[in-house]
Amino acid sequence: MEKARLDPMVETPALLLDRQRMDRNIARMRAHLSTLGVQMRPHVKTNKCLEVARRLFDDGCGPITVSTLREARFFFEHGFTDILYGVAIAPNKFAQAAELVRMGASLTLVLDSMETTRQLAAYATDQRQKFDVLLEIDCDGHRSGLAPDSPLIVEIAHALRLGGIEVKGVMTHAGNSYNSKSIAQIEAYACQERDAVLLAAKTLRNAGFAAPVVSVGSTPTALFAKDLTGVTEVRAGVFVFFDLVMAGLGVCQLSDIALSVLTTVIGHQPEKGWTIVDAGWMALSRDRGTASQAVDQGYGVVCDVHGAPLPDMIVVAANQEHGIVAARDGCAGAAAFPVGTQLRIFPNHACATAAQHGGYHVTGDQVPSAYWPRFGGW
Amino acid sequence: MEKARLDPMVETPALLLDRQRMDRNIARMRAHLSTLGVQMRPHVKTNKCLEVARRLFDDGCGPITVSTLREARFFFEHGFTDILYGVAIAPNKFAQAAELVRMGASLTLVLDSMETTRQLAAYATDQRQKFDVLLEIDCDGHRSGLAPDSPLIVEIAHALRLGGIEVKGVMTHAGNSYNSKSIAQIEAYACQERDAVLLAAKTLRNAGFAAPVVSVGSTPTALFAKDLTGVTEVRAGVFVFFDLVMAGLGVCQLSDIALSVLTTVIGHQPEKGWTIVDAGWMALSRDRGTASQAVDQGYGVVCDVHGAPLPDMIVVAANQEHGIVAARDGCAGAAAFPVGTQLRIFPNHACATAAQHGGYHVTGDQVPSAYWPRFGGW
């Protein structure tokens, strides 16, 4: 008889991390970037976990990207010194950043406006504080950043120099690659991302700034870029775990997804073909990233306890601590999962689902063997 | 000149709780239920905070509803003894529940299936353990529960009795009231919710079970019920804070919303009328509960630093640590918020947004005066 539970038992809902899949995903990214001859500066916002971050590097402490200064401080205190804070710095965070620099962090900041530039330059002058700064470039209209041909690029570099800050280079993020409809489109986004920062870097160099750093990154473009000549580093985060959004893009297979939520069947609505489980949006997150993809995976793809996807079974709705599992085509399959059955759910978005949990129950050969804590907050 | 920051400064993003509004919201619910002559058993899943839960009661420790056994344990360890665990119990949680009962908690469990009943009865017999149990009734097809006229209601009560467990009553949750289009519809849902449990209770009593507890609850139906004769207690949680979903239903006004996320402007895309802030979905949650309402509030309504809503400004998109603020009608308003400006964002769903934070920065007269920690996990 098929074993219907993990053993030793983990209380549900719980976040499981398949270590073998994670290691394979990391190896894939490293091999690809090594072929392209470019450094990896992984984004640790996805994992927020020391044990995961250490596995990204041979020496355990390579260059990283963070999304909060709390991440910067945590990883710095645990031996990571080369840190890019990938969100535009605001004046209320200058003092926090300066403190990290004084403590010895090689912390790089990002900005994209003359407003911030003037305030940072004034702060740097006033406090006699050096900062490393990259200019954020907007390669696809997705979010922040200066246009690659903006005259502000050189103006900001000059204004920074007046404050004693020598601009270190440029960075961008191809956020729109998440909306790609084909691998060919991802490849095109990768070229667009590269070309945007190469243009901005060239403009800076023509104006007399060395701008040694040219930084790009998103998991789709990082994995499908064919030529990153001129790029010095690649940031990406979700590749470590992968998720249903990445699978929907064709960037990975379901069998590459290293993260899942372990859940227990707590009831049924037999007339509707519903199985009720104890993983609601608190355990899965409210992320519906696959809603805009060709296949909408609801709140996640349902697997058996060993992680094998159950054909067409998804979480169709979620309340705080209730998930409703049903067949995508509406055909009842509820009887197959008696109360107490353990199931696993692949998440839409690894960053969002992981953030709902205090840590990872690490599985190697299906048995949780370790617990790796995460942190959160700001 | 208008002060553009909270003072003393709170690092952003941060969760703010307006104590005066909260107290007013609690008083409103208590007054209403008092008029109806029914006990309040508030749901603490929304707040997960000792300081908030204590303010719900005159004596600080009244009967509560919880959504996880971790909540049950936490609140029991802090003096709350009368606890309803409102999610159907599953066999993997029997031992945890039994431990709380042995420690002295008056813990009531919920179930809605013969499967769980048989397992719980067997466990109770085997372990010589008493449990208090309510049967979950489905009043609106929303989620879990037995149909109000299901023959299983009496069969389960008998099966429980065989295991030494006397059914204590019935409970339901009018989840569909969240989809109401008018106050009249909420009132109708309140009647439907009440009638469903009254029918089930009557069936039990006719079969010889005392079934003293008749429990209903959702914030909309609780606040707009006109007659709860026969109902013994009302569960509701989100009324303490309120949120944009409740405002969209007409259950509260924007000026009643006690919870907001404090954020800082970090940049602009002037051509698009975008203001970029440091509250993304990590601070706001991915909840899009207003998307199905008459007015879609995006990821939240934007207010000035003092909490006054800015006409038609919402968070139109959110990445992990970036929010994009724009006018609902597409007209640019970005210039009004220089980099460094602090803003507040009212959340779609208080339960989801609060869960993204480690605690509440409590404001009375606009100045954060205390920090009340929250807990999470299972």
Tab-separated table of N, CA and C in Angstrom, chain A residues 118-231:
chain	number	residue	atom	x	y	z
A	118	ARG	N	20.793	64.162	-5.552
A	118	ARG	CA	21.171	65.394	-4.831
A	118	ARG	C	21.180	65.153	-3.328
A	119	GLN	N	20.173	64.415	-2.857
A	119	GLN	CA	20.088	64.174	-1.417
A	119	GLN	C	21.221	63.244	-0.953
A	120	LEU	N	21.536	62.238	-1.775
A	120	LEU	CA	22.611	61.319	-1.392
A	120	LEU	C	23.963	62.032	-1.435
A	121	ALA	N	24.149	62.842	-2.470
A	121	ALA	CA	25.420	63.578	-2.586
A	121	ALA	C	25.591	64.527	-1.388
A	122	ALA	N	24.505	65.193	-1.008
A	122	ALA	CA	24.570	66.103	0.143
A	122	ALA	C	24.865	65.328	1.421
A	123	TYR	N	24.209	64.172	1.567
A	123	TYR	CA	24.432	63.345	2.755
A	123	TYR	C	25.881	62.856	2.795
A	124	ALA	N	26.375	62.416	1.633
A	124	ALA	CA	27.747	61.876	1.561
A	124	ALA	C	28.760	62.961	1.932
A	125	THR	N	28.533	64.163	1.420
A	125	THR	CA	29.428	65.290	1.723
A	125	THR	C	29.363	65.633	3.212
A	126	ASP	N	28.150	65.748	3.674
A	126	ASP	CA	27.912	66.134	5.057
A	126	ASP	C	28.504	65.124	6.039
A	127	GLN	N	28.335	63.860	5.751
A	127	GLN	CA	28.756	62.793	6.665
A	127	GLN	C	30.158	62.267	6.339
A	128	ARG	N	30.783	62.819	5.294
A	128	ARG	CA	32.074	62.293	4.814
A	128	ARG	C	32.001	60.780	4.633
A	129	GLN	N	30.951	60.377	3.948
A	129	GLN	CA	30.657	58.952	3.788
A	129	GLN	C	30.752	58.578	2.310
A	130	LYS	N	31.508	57.545	2.000
A	130	LYS	CA	31.588	57.057	0.620
A	130	LYS	C	30.466	56.047	0.371
A	131	PHE	N	29.935	56.058	-0.830
A	131	PHE	CA	28.944	55.049	-1.237
A	131	PHE	C	29.288	54.528	-2.628
A	132	ASP	N	28.992	53.258	-2.864
A	132	ASP	CA	29.039	52.710	-4.218
A	132	ASP	C	27.626	52.755	-4.783
A	133	VAL	N	27.518	53.263	-5.996
A	133	VAL	CA	26.188	53.465	-6.584
A	133	VAL	C	26.133	52.954	-8.021
A	134	LEU	N	25.069	52.244	-8.341
A	134	LEU	CA	24.733	51.906	-9.733
A	134	LEU	C	23.505	52.716	-10.141
A	135	LEU	N	23.457	53.096	-11.393
A	135	LEU	CA	22.249	53.747	-11.912
A	135	LEU	C	21.298	52.671	-12.425
A	136	GLU	N	20.043	52.804	-12.034
A	136	GLU	CA	19.046	51.829	-12.491
A	136	GLU	C	18.512	52.260	-13.849
A	137	ILE	N	18.514	51.309	-14.771
A	137	ILE	CA	18.066	51.560	-16.148
A	137	ILE	C	16.771	50.783	-16.382
A	138	ASP	N	15.852	51.405	-17.076
A	138	ASP	CA	14.568	50.784	-17.396
A	138	ASP	C	14.666	50.180	-18.797
A	139	CYS	N	14.726	48.846	-18.883
A	139	CYS	CA	14.931	48.205	-20.185
A	139	CYS	C	13.620	47.846	-20.882
A	140	ASP	N	12.502	47.923	-20.143
A	140	ASP	CA	11.258	47.417	-20.757
A	140	ASP	C	9.980	48.098	-20.263
A	141	GLY	N	10.101	49.245	-19.597
A	141	GLY	CA	8.893	49.943	-19.140
A	141	GLY	C	8.170	49.255	-18.016
A	142	HIS	N	8.847	48.286	-17.384
A	142	HIS	CA	8.164	47.463	-16.384
A	142	HIS	C	7.968	48.190	-15.057
A	143	ARG	N	8.951	48.975	-14.630
A	143	ARG	CA	8.896	49.465	-13.260
A	143	ARG	C	9.732	50.743	-13.118
A	144	SER	N	10.865	50.639	-12.489
A	144	SER	CA	11.715	51.791	-12.204
A	144	SER	C	12.803	51.931	-13.266
A	145	GLY	N	13.613	52.972	-13.093
A	145	GLY	CA	14.804	53.100	-13.912
A	145	GLY	C	14.736	54.234	-14.923
A	146	LEU	N	15.930	54.687	-15.309
A	146	LEU	CA	16.083	55.725	-16.328
A	146	LEU	C	16.054	55.079	-17.706
A	147	ALA	N	15.503	55.802	-18.680
A	147	ALA	CA	15.556	55.292	-20.055
A	147	ALA	C	17.020	55.129	-20.455
A	148	PRO	N	17.335	54.078	-21.235
A	148	PRO	CA	18.751	53.791	-21.573
A	148	PRO	C	19.437	54.944	-22.285
A	149	ASP	N	18.655	55.809	-22.948
A	149	ASP	CA	19.255	56.944	-23.662
A	149	ASP	C	18.966	58.268	-22.958
A	150	SER	N	18.604	58.204	-21.688
A	150	SER	CA	18.251	59.434	-20.978
A	150	SER	C	19.466	60.313	-20.751
A	151	PRO	N	19.336	61.616	-21.042
A	151	PRO	CA	20.449	62.531	-20.735
A	151	PRO	C	20.728	62.621	-19.236
A	152	LEU	N	19.738	62.209	-18.425
A	152	LEU	CA	19.938	62.235	-16.973
A	152	LEU	C	21.061	61.302	-16.525
A	153	ILE	N	21.339	60.276	-17.309
A	153	ILE	CA	22.363	59.303	-16.895
A	153	ILE	C	23.696	60.011	-16.629
A	154	VAL	N	24.102	60.815	-17.578
A	154	VAL	CA	25.385	61.523	-17.414
A	154	VAL	C	25.244	62.639	-16.376
A	155	GLU	N	24.106	63.322	-16.391
A	155	GLU	CA	23.910	64.414	-15.420
A	155	GLU	C	23.980	63.891	-13.978
A	156	ILE	N	23.361	62.728	-13.759
A	156	ILE	CA	23.376	62.147	-12.416
A	156	ILE	C	24.800	61.733	-12.031
A	157	ALA	N	25.505	61.155	-12.988
A	157	ALA	CA	26.887	60.728	-12.701
A	157	ALA	C	27.741	61.929	-12.287
A	158	HIS	N	27.546	63.061	-12.985
A	158	HIS	CA	28.286	64.272	-12.618
A	158	HIS	C	27.869	64.773	-11.233
A	159	ALA	N	26.560	64.768	-10.977
A	159	ALA	CA	26.067	65.256	-9.674
A	159	ALA	C	26.578	64.374	-8.538
A	160	LEU	N	26.659	63.073	-8.785
A	160	LEU	CA	27.209	62.166	-7.769
A	160	LEU	C	28.675	62.487	-7.517
A	161	ARG	N	29.393	62.724	-8.619
A	161	ARG	CA	30.832	62.997	-8.489
A	161	ARG	C	31.074	64.235	-7.634
A	162	LEU	N	30.187	65.235	-7.793
A	162	LEU	CA	30.296	66.454	-6.974
A	162	LEU	C	30.159	66.134	-5.495
A	163	GLY	N	29.416	65.057	-5.186
A	163	GLY	CA	29.268	64.639	-3.788
A	163	GLY	C	30.329	63.632	-3.373
A	164	GLY	N	31.323	63.447	-4.242
A	164	GLY	CA	32.399	62.522	-3.898
A	164	GLY	C	32.061	61.070	-4.194
A	165	ILE	N	30.998	60.846	-4.958
A	165	ILE	CA	30.585	59.472	-5.268
A	165	ILE	C	30.834	59.205	-6.747
A	166	GLU	N	31.671	58.240	-7.037
A	166	GLU	CA	31.962	57.884	-8.423
A	166	GLU	C	31.012	56.761	-8.827
A	167	VAL	N	30.176	57.028	-9.842
A	167	VAL	CA	29.198	56.014	-10.239
A	167	VAL	C	29.929	54.735	-10.681
A	168	LYS	N	29.434	53.615	-10.196
A	168	LYS	CA	30.138	52.346	-10.392
A	168	LYS	C	29.663	51.612	-11.638
A	169	GLY	N	28.491	52.007	-12.151
A	169	GLY	CA	27.983	51.337	-13.335
A	169	GLY	C	26.474	51.398	-13.411
A	170	VAL	N	25.922	50.427	-14.115
A	170	VAL	CA	24.478	50.430	-14.387
A	170	VAL	C	23.895	49.048	-14.124
A	171	MET	N	22.595	49.042	-13.846
A	171	MET	CA	21.895	47.767	-13.627
A	171	MET	C	20.483	47.882	-14.173
A	172	THR	N	19.906	46.751	-14.548
A	172	THR	CA	18.513	46.719	-14.985
A	172	THR	C	17.914	45.359	-14.664
A	173	HIS	N	16.584	45.293	-14.772
A	173	HIS	CA	15.850	44.054	-14.480
A	173	HIS	C	14.763	43.910	-15.531
A	174	ALA	N	14.805	42.810	-16.271
A	174	ALA	CA	13.835	42.587	-17.343
A	174	ALA	C	12.549	41.995	-16.773
A	175	GLY	N	11.829	42.817	-16.028
A	175	GLY	CA	10.616	42.323	-15.373
A	175	GLY	C	9.569	41.816	-16.331
A	176	ASN	N	9.522	42.410	-17.518
A	176	ASN	CA	8.508	41.976	-18.479
A	176	ASN	C	8.756	40.583	-19.038
A	177	SER	N	9.955	40.057	-18.804
A	177	SER	CA	10.216	38.690	-19.299
A	177	SER	C	9.267	37.691	-18.651
A	178	TYR	N	8.709	38.054	-17.487
A	178	TYR	CA	7.743	37.178	-16.811
A	178	TYR	C	6.441	37.058	-17.597
A	179	ASN	N	6.228	37.956	-18.544
A	179	ASN	CA	5.004	37.898	-19.346
A	179	ASN	C	5.244	37.288	-20.724
A	180	SER	N	6.396	36.674	-20.920
A	180	SER	CA	6.732	36.131	-22.238
A	180	SER	C	5.772	35.015	-22.633
A	181	LYS	N	5.546	34.910	-23.934
A	181	LYS	CA	4.655	33.866	-24.453
A	181	LYS	C	5.431	32.709	-25.085
A	182	SER	N	6.721	32.864	-25.202
A	182	SER	CA	7.536	31.804	-25.829
A	182	SER	C	8.985	31.962	-25.384
A	183	ILE	N	9.758	30.910	-25.588
A	183	ILE	CA	11.191	30.990	-25.278
A	183	ILE	C	11.862	32.014	-26.190
A	184	ALA	N	11.393	32.087	-27.444
A	184	ALA	CA	11.972	33.072	-28.365
A	184	ALA	C	11.791	34.488	-27.816
A	185	GLN	N	10.641	34.707	-27.199
A	185	GLN	CA	10.386	36.036	-26.639
A	185	GLN	C	11.297	36.300	-25.432
A	186	ILE	N	11.525	35.268	-24.632
A	186	ILE	CA	12.464	35.424	-23.508
A	186	ILE	C	13.855	35.767	-24.034
A	187	GLU	N	14.258	35.063	-25.092
A	187	GLU	CA	15.573	35.340	-25.685
A	187	GLU	C	15.644	36.793	-26.162
A	188	ALA	N	14.544	37.269	-26.738
A	188	ALA	CA	14.522	38.661	-27.215
A	188	ALA	C	14.610	39.631	-26.034
A	189	TYR	N	13.913	39.292	-24.944
A	189	TYR	CA	14.001	40.149	-23.748
A	189	TYR	C	15.433	40.162	-23.200
A	190	ALA	N	16.089	39.026	-23.278
A	190	ALA	CA	17.472	38.959	-22.785
A	190	ALA	C	18.373	39.896	-23.589
A	191	CYS	N	18.163	39.942	-24.902
A	191	CYS	CA	18.953	40.857	-25.748
A	191	CYS	C	18.626	42.312	-25.410
A	192	GLN	N	17.332	42.591	-25.257
A	192	GLN	CA	16.875	43.952	-24.952
A	192	GLN	C	17.446	44.425	-23.617
A	193	GLU	N	17.448	43.511	-22.637
A	193	GLU	CA	17.966	43.831	-21.307
A	193	GLU	C	19.464	44.172	-21.391
A	194	ARG	N	20.186	43.310	-22.080
A	194	ARG	CA	21.632	43.518	-22.249
A	194	ARG	C	21.911	44.819	-22.990
A	195	ASP	N	21.197	45.020	-24.092
A	195	ASP	CA	21.477	46.190	-24.930
A	195	ASP	C	21.187	47.494	-24.189
A	196	ALA	N	20.155	47.471	-23.327
A	196	ALA	CA	19.802	48.692	-22.580
A	196	ALA	C	20.947	49.120	-21.672
A	197	VAL	N	21.503	48.180	-20.928
A	197	VAL	CA	22.592	48.562	-20.015
A	197	VAL	C	23.907	48.802	-20.746
A	198	LEU	N	24.106	48.102	-21.858
A	198	LEU	CA	25.330	48.368	-22.627
A	198	LEU	C	25.309	49.789	-23.186
A	199	LEU	N	24.130	50.233	-23.652
A	199	LEU	CA	24.013	51.592	-24.159
A	199	LEU	C	24.272	52.614	-23.048
A	200	ALA	N	23.657	52.371	-21.902
A	200	ALA	CA	23.833	53.313	-20.785
A	200	ALA	C	25.291	53.338	-20.331
A	201	ALA	N	25.928	52.170	-20.278
A	201	ALA	CA	27.328	52.099	-19.851
A	201	ALA	C	28.232	52.825	-20.845
A	202	LYS	N	27.921	52.656	-22.130
A	202	LYS	CA	28.720	53.313	-23.168
A	202	LYS	C	28.607	54.835	-23.050
A	203	THR	N	27.383	55.285	-22.792
A	203	THR	CA	27.154	56.722	-22.620
A	203	THR	C	27.985	57.266	-21.461
A	204	LEU	N	27.980	56.529	-20.353
A	204	LEU	CA	28.767	56.948	-19.189
A	204	LEU	C	30.254	56.981	-19.528
A	205	ARG	N	30.723	55.934	-20.210
A	205	ARG	CA	32.163	55.850	-20.523
A	205	ARG	C	32.571	56.961	-21.488
A	206	ASN	N	31.692	57.236	-22.458
A	206	ASN	CA	31.986	58.337	-23.389
A	206	ASN	C	32.090	59.674	-22.663
A	207	ALA	N	31.377	59.750	-21.513
A	207	ALA	CA	31.393	61.003	-20.748
A	207	ALA	C	32.507	61.011	-19.698
A	208	GLY	N	33.334	59.954	-19.704
A	208	GLY	CA	34.486	59.967	-18.822
A	208	GLY	C	34.326	59.225	-17.511
A	209	PHE	N	33.297	58.404	-17.420
A	209	PHE	CA	33.124	57.580	-16.219
A	209	PHE	C	33.484	56.124	-16.547
A	210	ALA	N	34.229	55.496	-15.691
A	210	ALA	CA	34.705	54.129	-15.983
A	210	ALA	C	33.550	53.136	-16.004
A	211	ALA	N	32.619	53.283	-15.083
A	211	ALA	CA	31.414	52.436	-15.015
A	211	ALA	C	31.747	50.962	-15.243
A	212	PRO	N	32.536	50.379	-14.347
A	212	PRO	CA	32.980	49.006	-14.581
A	212	PRO	C	31.869	47.949	-14.445
A	213	VAL	N	30.785	48.262	-13.744
A	213	VAL	CA	29.761	47.239	-13.494
A	213	VAL	C	28.587	47.383	-14.463
A	214	VAL	N	28.252	46.277	-15.107
A	214	VAL	CA	27.082	46.228	-15.991
A	214	VAL	C	26.277	45.002	-15.557
A	215	SER	N	25.156	45.269	-14.909
A	215	SER	CA	24.440	44.216	-14.186
A	215	SER	C	23.041	44.017	-14.768
A	216	VAL	N	22.682	42.775	-15.060
A	216	VAL	CA	21.337	42.448	-15.552
A	216	VAL	C	20.770	41.329	-14.690
A	217	GLY	N	19.502	41.023	-14.904
A	217	GLY	CA	19.024	39.833	-14.230
A	217	GLY	C	17.537	39.686	-14.080
A	218	SER	N	17.076	38.524	-14.483
A	218	SER	CA	15.761	37.959	-14.152
A	218	SER	C	15.964	36.485	-14.442
A	219	THR	N	15.277	35.622	-13.765
A	219	THR	CA	15.513	34.197	-13.991
A	219	THR	C	15.282	33.794	-15.453
A	220	PRO	N	14.189	34.236	-16.090
A	220	PRO	CA	14.009	33.808	-17.492
A	220	PRO	C	15.135	34.289	-18.406
A	221	THR	N	15.467	35.593	-18.334
A	221	THR	CA	16.492	36.089	-19.256
A	221	THR	C	17.867	35.518	-18.914
A	222	ALA	N	18.127	35.315	-17.633
A	222	ALA	CA	19.440	34.769	-17.252
A	222	ALA	C	19.628	33.377	-17.860
A	223	LEU	N	18.588	32.567	-17.837
A	223	LEU	CA	18.721	31.180	-18.294
A	223	LEU	C	18.703	31.048	-19.813
A	224	PHE	N	18.132	32.044	-20.505
A	224	PHE	CA	18.011	31.915	-21.958
A	224	PHE	C	18.832	32.931	-22.735
A	225	ALA	N	19.633	33.733	-22.010
A	225	ALA	CA	20.551	34.628	-22.709
A	225	ALA	C	21.578	33.788	-23.460
A	226	LYS	N	21.915	34.222	-24.684
A	226	LYS	CA	22.904	33.475	-25.473
A	226	LYS	C	24.241	34.189	-25.556
A	227	ASP	N	24.200	35.493	-25.334
A	227	ASP	CA	25.427	36.282	-25.461
A	227	ASP	C	25.324	37.465	-24.506
A	228	LEU	N	26.154	37.471	-23.491
A	228	LEU	CA	26.132	38.577	-22.524
A	228	LEU	C	27.449	39.355	-22.576
A	229	THR	N	28.027	39.421	-23.749
A	229	THR	CA	29.263	40.172	-23.904
A	229	THR	C	29.073	41.606	-23.419
A	230	GLY	N	29.950	42.027	-22.543
A	230	GLY	CA	29.870	43.380	-21.997
A	230	GLY	C	29.154	43.445	-20.663
A	231	VAL	N	28.347	42.409	-20.365
A	231	VAL	CA	27.680	42.343	-19.060
A	231	VAL	C	28.662	41.747	-18.059
